């Protein structure tokens, strides 16, 4: 990496409570930070992939809220938070009493972001920088916030999530109405009106649904 992740994150984010999940604080970028406005070319120059970890996406906020309100979903269980980003959902699962949480993300910057955010919230979250799509079940519950934004990615996820559900794993998804969300393959658990940033979502509130994959 051309840039030290921890120094960069501390310099280019603020510690903020989330509008929909005020129990959790994260290092997030705001309009006040240059990170918010950097182009892809500028990010590449400093060796930074698109910083999805620096924003609280609606799908993750909805899923985190649902877990905190329904701790029995994860209490005492082994949990994997897939495409973890900032670690928001992983942190919520630990706060709700999960036995362990493994945050998984292929962006190497997320490891540092998740470590810093977990420390802010007084929990411990393990991390794996790996593409685990297609792997056999290794947890009781799989969590995924806002992962159906891309067709090719969704086409890989749907059969894997279905297979995990068929083995008895709980597979919970938070989705704010993305185009490739396979609603016909899931059971709706709850809906939320999540405050978001207009610059990211072209809206100030996103209706977000928490779904469970069916076997």
GROMACS .gro file of C-alpha atoms in nm:
model
  215
    1UNK     CA    1   0.000   0.000   0.000
    2UNK     CA    2   0.121   0.349  -0.079
    3UNK     CA    3  -0.058   0.496   0.222
    4UNK     CA    4  -0.075   0.380   0.584
    5UNK     CA    5  -0.440   0.277   0.632
    6UNK     CA    6  -0.473   0.364   1.000
    7UNK     CA    7  -0.315   0.708   0.966
    8UNK     CA    8  -0.529   0.779   0.659
    9UNK     CA    9  -0.853   0.666   0.822
   10UNK     CA   10  -0.791   0.870   1.136
   11UNK     CA   11  -0.707   1.178   0.928
   12UNK     CA   12  -0.993   1.151   0.679
   13UNK     CA   13  -1.291   1.045   0.890
   14UNK     CA   14  -1.480   1.150   1.198
   15UNK     CA   15  -1.619   0.926   1.469
   16UNK     CA   16  -1.996   0.942   1.422
   17UNK     CA   17  -2.304   0.777   1.566
   18UNK     CA   18  -2.534   0.637   1.301
   19UNK     CA   19  -2.881   0.787   1.251
   20UNK     CA   20  -3.055   0.449   1.242
   21UNK     CA   21  -2.823   0.264   1.481
   22UNK     CA   22  -2.719   0.523   1.742
   23UNK     CA   23  -2.575   0.249   1.966
   24UNK     CA   24  -2.283   0.211   1.725
   25UNK     CA   25  -2.010   0.462   1.638
   26UNK     CA   26  -1.789   0.437   1.330
   27UNK     CA   27  -1.505   0.619   1.158
   28UNK     CA   28  -1.694   0.771   0.864
   29UNK     CA   29  -1.626   1.027   0.593
   30UNK     CA   30  -1.848   1.332   0.571
   31UNK     CA   31  -1.890   1.619   0.328
   32UNK     CA   32  -1.627   1.798   0.534
   33UNK     CA   33  -1.358   1.552   0.426
   34UNK     CA   34  -1.159   1.544   0.102
   35UNK     CA   35  -1.218   1.169   0.090
   36UNK     CA   36  -1.582   1.237   0.006
   37UNK     CA   37  -1.486   1.418  -0.313
   38UNK     CA   38  -1.188   1.220  -0.437
   39UNK     CA   39  -1.214   1.081  -0.791
   40UNK     CA   40  -1.122   0.726  -0.886
   41UNK     CA   41  -0.793   0.858  -1.029
   42UNK     CA   42  -0.706   1.032  -0.703
   43UNK     CA   43  -0.791   0.721  -0.503
   44UNK     CA   44  -0.574   0.507  -0.728
   45UNK     CA   45  -0.286   0.751  -0.687
   46UNK     CA   46  -0.284   0.702  -0.310
   47UNK     CA   47  -0.341   0.327  -0.341
   48UNK     CA   48  -0.696   0.332  -0.204
   49UNK     CA   49  -0.976   0.117  -0.351
   50UNK     CA   50  -1.323   0.277  -0.354
   51UNK     CA   51  -1.374   0.346   0.019
   52UNK     CA   52  -1.706   0.171   0.075
   53UNK     CA   53  -1.597   0.120   0.438
   54UNK     CA   54  -1.613   0.496   0.496
   55UNK     CA   55  -1.991   0.527   0.455
   56UNK     CA   56  -2.288   0.380   0.643
   57UNK     CA   57  -2.498   0.224   0.367
   58UNK     CA   58  -2.871   0.179   0.416
   59UNK     CA   59  -2.868  -0.199   0.380
   60UNK     CA   60  -2.614  -0.236   0.657
   61UNK     CA   61  -2.793   0.008   0.885
   62UNK     CA   62  -3.123  -0.176   0.842
   63UNK     CA   63  -2.965  -0.516   0.903
   64UNK     CA   64  -2.772  -0.391   1.207
   65UNK     CA   65  -3.092  -0.241   1.352
   66UNK     CA   66  -3.279  -0.569   1.302
   67UNK     CA   67  -3.007  -0.772   1.473
   68UNK     CA   68  -2.992  -0.541   1.773
   69UNK     CA   69  -3.371  -0.551   1.803
   70UNK     CA   70  -3.381  -0.932   1.762
   71UNK     CA   71  -3.066  -1.059   1.936
   72UNK     CA   72  -3.198  -1.416   1.939
   73UNK     CA   73  -3.100  -1.434   1.572
   74UNK     CA   74  -2.731  -1.436   1.661
   75UNK     CA   75  -2.705  -1.490   2.035
   76UNK     CA   76  -2.452  -1.761   2.118
   77UNK     CA   77  -2.396  -1.835   1.749
   78UNK     CA   78  -2.101  -1.827   1.510
   79UNK     CA   79  -2.157  -1.546   1.262
   80UNK     CA   80  -1.998  -1.443   0.934
   81UNK     CA   81  -2.053  -1.086   0.814
   82UNK     CA   82  -2.001  -1.107   0.437
   83UNK     CA   83  -1.869  -0.799   0.248
   84UNK     CA   84  -1.835  -0.634   0.585
   85UNK     CA   85  -1.709  -0.291   0.479
   86UNK     CA   86  -1.699  -0.073   0.790
   87UNK     CA   87  -1.784  -0.368   1.014
   88UNK     CA   88  -2.118  -0.214   1.117
   89UNK     CA   89  -2.319  -0.537   1.093
   90UNK     CA   90  -2.042  -0.745   1.250
   91UNK     CA   91  -2.027  -0.506   1.545
   92UNK     CA   92  -2.404  -0.519   1.584
   93UNK     CA   93  -2.390  -0.899   1.594
   94UNK     CA   94  -2.127  -0.895   1.868
   95UNK     CA   95  -2.327  -0.642   2.067
   96UNK     CA   96  -2.631  -0.869   2.029
   97UNK     CA   97  -2.445  -1.158   2.191
   98UNK     CA   98  -2.294  -1.361   1.907
   99UNK     CA   99  -2.039  -1.617   2.024
  100UNK     CA  100  -1.801  -1.501   1.753
  101UNK     CA  101  -1.810  -1.290   1.438
  102UNK     CA  102  -1.584  -1.319   1.136
  103UNK     CA  103  -1.593  -1.013   0.910
  104UNK     CA  104  -1.504  -1.101   0.551
  105UNK     CA  105  -1.411  -0.852   0.280
  106UNK     CA  106  -1.172  -0.857  -0.016
  107UNK     CA  107  -1.077  -0.488   0.026
  108UNK     CA  108  -0.756  -0.485   0.232
  109UNK     CA  109  -0.842  -0.145   0.378
  110UNK     CA  110  -1.145  -0.287   0.554
  111UNK     CA  111  -0.928  -0.484   0.794
  112UNK     CA  112  -0.799  -0.163   0.950
  113UNK     CA  113  -1.138   0.009   0.939
  114UNK     CA  114  -1.304  -0.287   1.112
  115UNK     CA  115  -1.031  -0.307   1.375
  116UNK     CA  116  -1.065   0.063   1.457
  117UNK     CA  117  -1.445   0.053   1.454
  118UNK     CA  118  -1.461  -0.259   1.669
  119UNK     CA  119  -1.235  -0.096   1.926
  120UNK     CA  120  -1.461   0.212   1.931
  121UNK     CA  121  -1.751  -0.012   2.027
  122UNK     CA  122  -1.573  -0.234   2.276
  123UNK     CA  123  -1.607  -0.560   2.082
  124UNK     CA  124  -1.369  -0.801   1.911
  125UNK     CA  125  -1.432  -0.901   1.550
  126UNK     CA  126  -1.210  -1.142   1.358
  127UNK     CA  127  -1.126  -1.063   0.996
  128UNK     CA  128  -1.054  -1.256   0.677
  129UNK     CA  129  -0.948  -1.096   0.348
  130UNK     CA  130  -1.090  -1.366   0.125
  131UNK     CA  131  -1.344  -1.441  -0.144
  132UNK     CA  132  -1.554  -1.705   0.032
  133UNK     CA  133  -1.837  -1.721  -0.223
  134UNK     CA  134  -1.914  -2.087  -0.282
  135UNK     CA  135  -1.741  -2.212   0.032
  136UNK     CA  136  -1.914  -2.476   0.243
  137UNK     CA  137  -2.100  -2.364   0.552
  138UNK     CA  138  -1.867  -2.266   0.839
  139UNK     CA  139  -2.099  -2.054   1.056
  140UNK     CA  140  -2.449  -2.066   1.202
  141UNK     CA  141  -2.555  -1.730   1.060
  142UNK     CA  142  -2.443  -1.532   0.753
  143UNK     CA  143  -2.515  -1.159   0.735
  144UNK     CA  144  -2.492  -0.943   0.422
  145UNK     CA  145  -2.575  -0.574   0.403
  146UNK     CA  146  -2.642  -0.421   0.061
  147UNK     CA  147  -2.478  -0.678  -0.168
  148UNK     CA  148  -2.719  -0.692  -0.466
  149UNK     CA  149  -2.605  -0.378  -0.647
  150UNK     CA  150  -2.435  -0.561  -0.937
  151UNK     CA  151  -2.580  -0.835  -1.159
  152UNK     CA  152  -2.264  -1.041  -1.197
  153UNK     CA  153  -2.206  -1.031  -0.821
  154UNK     CA  154  -2.568  -1.120  -0.749
  155UNK     CA  155  -2.549  -1.414  -0.991
  156UNK     CA  156  -2.265  -1.556  -0.781
  157UNK     CA  157  -2.430  -1.487  -0.446
  158UNK     CA  158  -2.779  -1.628  -0.501
  159UNK     CA  159  -2.683  -1.996  -0.549
  160UNK     CA  160  -2.434  -1.976  -0.262
  161UNK     CA  161  -2.678  -1.817  -0.019
  162UNK     CA  162  -2.942  -2.070  -0.125
  163UNK     CA  163  -2.703  -2.359  -0.065
  164UNK     CA  164  -2.610  -2.223   0.279
  165UNK     CA  165  -2.978  -2.195   0.371
  166UNK     CA  166  -3.033  -2.554   0.258
  167UNK     CA  167  -2.768  -2.669   0.507
  168UNK     CA  168  -2.953  -2.496   0.789
  169UNK     CA  169  -2.758  -2.172   0.811
  170UNK     CA  170  -2.947  -1.850   0.870
  171UNK     CA  171  -2.877  -1.613   0.580
  172UNK     CA  172  -2.998  -1.258   0.647
  173UNK     CA  173  -2.974  -0.975   0.396
  174UNK     CA  174  -3.032  -0.602   0.434
  175UNK     CA  175  -3.133  -0.444   0.104
  176UNK     CA  176  -3.250  -0.089   0.017
  177UNK     CA  177  -3.426  -0.183  -0.306
  178UNK     CA  178  -3.127  -0.270  -0.525
  179UNK     CA  179  -3.215  -0.389  -0.873
  180UNK     CA  180  -3.069  -0.739  -0.844
  181UNK     CA  181  -3.211  -0.837  -0.504
  182UNK     CA  182  -3.377  -1.181  -0.548
  183UNK     CA  183  -3.692  -1.107  -0.351
  184UNK     CA  184  -3.864  -1.421  -0.479
  185UNK     CA  185  -3.600  -1.635  -0.306
  186UNK     CA  186  -3.641  -1.477   0.038
  187UNK     CA  187  -3.880  -1.417   0.327
  188UNK     CA  188  -3.931  -1.057   0.440
  189UNK     CA  189  -3.857  -1.004   0.809
  190UNK     CA  190  -3.888  -0.627   0.854
  191UNK     CA  191  -3.869  -0.290   0.681
  192UNK     CA  192  -3.712   0.035   0.796
  193UNK     CA  193  -3.694   0.394   0.678
  194UNK     CA  194  -3.321   0.462   0.699
  195UNK     CA  195  -3.176   0.816   0.682
  196UNK     CA  196  -2.900   0.829   0.422
  197UNK     CA  197  -2.682   1.085   0.249
  198UNK     CA  198  -2.832   1.231  -0.066
  199UNK     CA  199  -2.490   1.251  -0.234
  200UNK     CA  200  -2.460   0.871  -0.208
  201UNK     CA  201  -2.816   0.754  -0.263
  202UNK     CA  202  -2.993   1.042  -0.443
  203UNK     CA  203  -3.235   1.040  -0.151
  204UNK     CA  204  -3.250   1.138   0.215
  205UNK     CA  205  -3.433   0.824   0.326
  206UNK     CA  206  -3.415   0.471   0.183
  207UNK     CA  207  -3.675   0.206   0.253
  208UNK     CA  208  -3.465  -0.089   0.361
  209UNK     CA  209  -3.587  -0.447   0.397
  210UNK     CA  210  -3.431  -0.727   0.598
  211UNK     CA  211  -3.477  -1.063   0.429
  212UNK     CA  212  -3.405  -1.426   0.514
  213UNK     CA  213  -3.297  -1.661   0.235
  214UNK     CA  214  -3.523  -1.964   0.206
  215UNK     CA  215  -3.395  -2.314   0.138
   0.00000   0.00000   0.00000
